[in-house]
Amino acid sequence: MSKTDRLTRTLSLSLEVRATPAITAMPSRPEGILDLRFDAHGGNITVTYDLRHVTIPALEAWLAANGLPLSKSLPSRLWRRWLAFKDDNRRDQAAIVHQCCSVPPAKD
């Protein structure tokens, strides 16, 4: 795993979440979620994930299914859309096979 595949994001939780830090120790994490940290005072959750396996929309769905819905405020939703856009760009760039000027392109 390269350094660019491992990302850490802090996401705002919904105000009605009554979660405890124990929920972040759940053993049934999907592949790609490396670490979860719950901030009880700030109402945030910090997620470290592998971009090759997990995306922001997948994180949102998994957190909501496990009782941790994310904030629906406009700034929070815009922030998550921006993060998803950046993640998609990173995934697209990683899929490109770059050609060097001294290496001709492969012939099909």
PDB file of C-alpha atoms in Angstrom:
ATOM      1  CA  MET A   1       0.000   0.000   0.000  1.00  0.00           C
ATOM      2  CA  SER A   2       1.437   3.344  -0.952  1.00  0.00           C
ATOM      3  CA  LYS A   3       1.169   6.419   1.211  1.00  0.00           C
ATOM      4  CA  THR A   4      -1.431   7.952  -1.123  1.00  0.00           C
ATOM      5  CA  ASP A   5      -3.737   4.939  -0.720  1.00  0.00           C
ATOM      6  CA  ARG A   6      -4.056   5.426   3.045  1.00  0.00           C
ATOM      7  CA  LEU A   7      -6.192   8.448   3.947  1.00  0.00           C
ATOM      8  CA  THR A   8      -7.429   9.853   7.250  1.00  0.00           C
ATOM      9  CA  ARG A   9     -10.601  11.945   7.249  1.00  0.00           C
ATOM     10  CA  THR A  10     -12.542  13.552  10.084  1.00  0.00           C
ATOM     11  CA  LEU A  11     -16.295  13.497   9.516  1.00  0.00           C
ATOM     12  CA  SER A  12     -19.018  15.255  11.515  1.00  0.00           C
ATOM     13  CA  LEU A  13     -21.639  13.042  13.087  1.00  0.00           C
ATOM     14  CA  SER A  14     -25.326  13.841  13.273  1.00  0.00           C
ATOM     15  CA  LEU A  15     -26.405  15.688  16.419  1.00  0.00           C
ATOM     16  CA  GLU A  16     -28.766  12.906  17.493  1.00  0.00           C
ATOM     17  CA  VAL A  17     -26.005  10.264  17.621  1.00  0.00           C
ATOM     18  CA  ARG A  18     -25.674   8.744  21.053  1.00  0.00           C
ATOM     19  CA  ALA A  19     -22.705   6.523  20.230  1.00  0.00           C
ATOM     20  CA  THR A  20     -20.026   5.403  22.590  1.00  0.00           C
ATOM     21  CA  PRO A  21     -16.359   4.887  21.788  1.00  0.00           C
ATOM     22  CA  ALA A  22     -17.019   1.125  21.935  1.00  0.00           C
ATOM     23  CA  ILE A  23     -18.763   1.303  18.560  1.00  0.00           C
ATOM     24  CA  THR A  24     -15.440   2.133  16.910  1.00  0.00           C
ATOM     25  CA  ALA A  25     -14.036  -1.209  18.102  1.00  0.00           C
ATOM     26  CA  MET A  26     -16.578  -3.184  16.085  1.00  0.00           C
ATOM     27  CA  PRO A  27     -14.941  -6.264  14.560  1.00  0.00           C
ATOM     28  CA  SER A  28     -17.196  -6.279  11.486  1.00  0.00           C
ATOM     29  CA  ARG A  29     -15.508  -3.448   9.612  1.00  0.00           C
ATOM     30  CA  PRO A  30     -15.545  -3.719   5.851  1.00  0.00           C
ATOM     31  CA  GLU A  31     -12.263  -4.315   4.073  1.00  0.00           C
ATOM     32  CA  GLY A  32     -10.326  -1.101   3.752  1.00  0.00           C
ATOM     33  CA  ILE A  33     -11.306   0.625   7.010  1.00  0.00           C
ATOM     34  CA  LEU A  34      -8.062   0.628   8.948  1.00  0.00           C
ATOM     35  CA  ASP A  35      -8.915   2.715  12.009  1.00  0.00           C
ATOM     36  CA  LEU A  36     -11.868   4.493  13.630  1.00  0.00           C
ATOM     37  CA  ARG A  37     -11.558   7.088  16.374  1.00  0.00           C
ATOM     38  CA  PHE A  38     -14.571   8.643  18.066  1.00  0.00           C
ATOM     39  CA  ASP A  39     -14.435  12.174  19.503  1.00  0.00           C
ATOM     40  CA  ALA A  40     -17.225  12.340  22.093  1.00  0.00           C
ATOM     41  CA  HIS A  41     -16.769  16.052  22.749  1.00  0.00           C
ATOM     42  CA  GLY A  42     -16.630  17.294  19.186  1.00  0.00           C
ATOM     43  CA  GLY A  43     -19.194  14.948  17.668  1.00  0.00           C
ATOM     44  CA  ASN A  44     -16.723  13.740  15.045  1.00  0.00           C
ATOM     45  CA  ILE A  45     -15.389  10.420  13.898  1.00  0.00           C
ATOM     46  CA  THR A  46     -11.932  10.088  12.375  1.00  0.00           C
ATOM     47  CA  VAL A  47     -11.616   7.315   9.818  1.00  0.00           C
ATOM     48  CA  THR A  48      -8.415   5.977   8.323  1.00  0.00           C
ATOM     49  CA  TYR A  49      -9.097   3.957   5.193  1.00  0.00           C
ATOM     50  CA  ASP A  50      -7.480   2.396   2.171  1.00  0.00           C
ATOM     51  CA  LEU A  51      -8.624   4.237  -0.928  1.00  0.00           C
ATOM     52  CA  ARG A  52      -8.217   1.094  -3.049  1.00  0.00           C
ATOM     53  CA  HIS A  53     -11.106  -0.569  -1.170  1.00  0.00           C
ATOM     54  CA  VAL A  54     -13.323   2.129   0.367  1.00  0.00           C
ATOM     55  CA  THR A  55     -14.793   5.434  -0.771  1.00  0.00           C
ATOM     56  CA  ILE A  56     -16.487   8.242   1.156  1.00  0.00           C
ATOM     57  CA  PRO A  57     -20.013   7.209  -0.011  1.00  0.00           C
ATOM     58  CA  ALA A  58     -19.312   3.625   1.120  1.00  0.00           C
ATOM     59  CA  LEU A  59     -18.106   4.944   4.492  1.00  0.00           C
ATOM     60  CA  GLU A  60     -21.268   7.034   4.855  1.00  0.00           C
ATOM     61  CA  ALA A  61     -23.489   4.040   4.133  1.00  0.00           C
ATOM     62  CA  TRP A  62     -21.590   1.733   6.498  1.00  0.00           C
ATOM     63  CA  LEU A  63     -21.562   4.270   9.345  1.00  0.00           C
ATOM     64  CA  ALA A  64     -25.309   4.949   8.946  1.00  0.00           C
ATOM     65  CA  ALA A  65     -26.068   1.215   8.919  1.00  0.00           C
ATOM     66  CA  ASN A  66     -24.158   0.877  12.203  1.00  0.00           C
ATOM     67  CA  GLY A  67     -25.947   3.692  14.028  1.00  0.00           C
ATOM     68  CA  LEU A  68     -23.547   6.527  13.241  1.00  0.00           C
ATOM     69  CA  PRO A  69     -25.292   8.740  10.703  1.00  0.00           C
ATOM     70  CA  LEU A  70     -23.223  11.664   9.509  1.00  0.00           C
ATOM     71  CA  SER A  71     -24.334  15.264   9.789  1.00  0.00           C
ATOM     72  CA  LYS A  72     -26.836  16.439   7.194  1.00  0.00           C
ATOM     73  CA  SER A  73     -25.907  20.109   7.483  1.00  0.00           C
ATOM     74  CA  LEU A  74     -25.049  21.827   4.225  1.00  0.00           C
ATOM     75  CA  PRO A  75     -21.376  22.483   5.097  1.00  0.00           C
ATOM     76  CA  SER A  76     -20.887  18.846   6.163  1.00  0.00           C
ATOM     77  CA  ARG A  77     -22.516  17.470   3.022  1.00  0.00           C
ATOM     78  CA  LEU A  78     -20.469  19.795   0.811  1.00  0.00           C
ATOM     79  CA  TRP A  79     -17.293  18.800   2.644  1.00  0.00           C
ATOM     80  CA  ARG A  80     -18.006  15.086   2.094  1.00  0.00           C
ATOM     81  CA  ARG A  81     -18.780  15.674  -1.603  1.00  0.00           C
ATOM     82  CA  TRP A  82     -15.468  17.529  -1.939  1.00  0.00           C
ATOM     83  CA  LEU A  83     -13.606  14.663  -0.223  1.00  0.00           C
ATOM     84  CA  ALA A  84     -15.350  12.138  -2.489  1.00  0.00           C
ATOM     85  CA  PHE A  85     -14.346  14.181  -5.547  1.00  0.00           C
ATOM     86  CA  LYS A  86     -10.713  14.285  -4.412  1.00  0.00           C
ATOM     87  CA  ASP A  87     -10.717  10.550  -3.655  1.00  0.00           C
ATOM     88  CA  ASP A  88     -12.176   9.747  -7.083  1.00  0.00           C
ATOM     89  CA  ASN A  89      -9.441  11.843  -8.701  1.00  0.00           C
ATOM     90  CA  ARG A  90      -6.746   9.986  -6.763  1.00  0.00           C
ATOM     91  CA  ARG A  91      -8.206   6.618  -7.766  1.00  0.00           C
ATOM     92  CA  ASP A  92      -8.414   7.678 -11.418  1.00  0.00           C
ATOM     93  CA  GLN A  93      -4.833   8.971 -11.414  1.00  0.00           C
ATOM     94  CA  ALA A  94      -3.551   5.770  -9.811  1.00  0.00           C
ATOM     95  CA  ALA A  95      -5.167   3.729 -12.613  1.00  0.00           C
ATOM     96  CA  ILE A  96      -3.299   5.603 -15.347  1.00  0.00           C
ATOM     97  CA  VAL A  97      -0.223   3.883 -16.742  1.00  0.00           C
ATOM     98  CA  HIS A  98       2.147   6.765 -17.336  1.00  0.00           C
ATOM     99  CA  GLN A  99       4.484   6.641 -20.295  1.00  0.00           C
ATOM    100  CA  CYS A 100       8.019   7.910 -20.097  1.00  0.00           C
ATOM    101  CA  CYS A 101       9.501   9.662 -23.098  1.00  0.00           C
ATOM    102  CA  SER A 102      12.093   6.899 -23.462  1.00  0.00           C
ATOM    103  CA  VAL A 103       9.528   4.090 -23.364  1.00  0.00           C
ATOM    104  CA  PRO A 104       7.277   3.780 -26.407  1.00  0.00           C
ATOM    105  CA  PRO A 105       3.614   2.897 -25.795  1.00  0.00           C
ATOM    106  CA  ALA A 106       2.735  -0.782 -25.930  1.00  0.00           C
ATOM    107  CA  LYS A 107       1.257  -1.992 -29.191  1.00  0.00           C
ATOM    108  CA  ASP A 108      -1.975  -3.943 -29.012  1.00  0.00           C
TER     109      ASP A 108
END
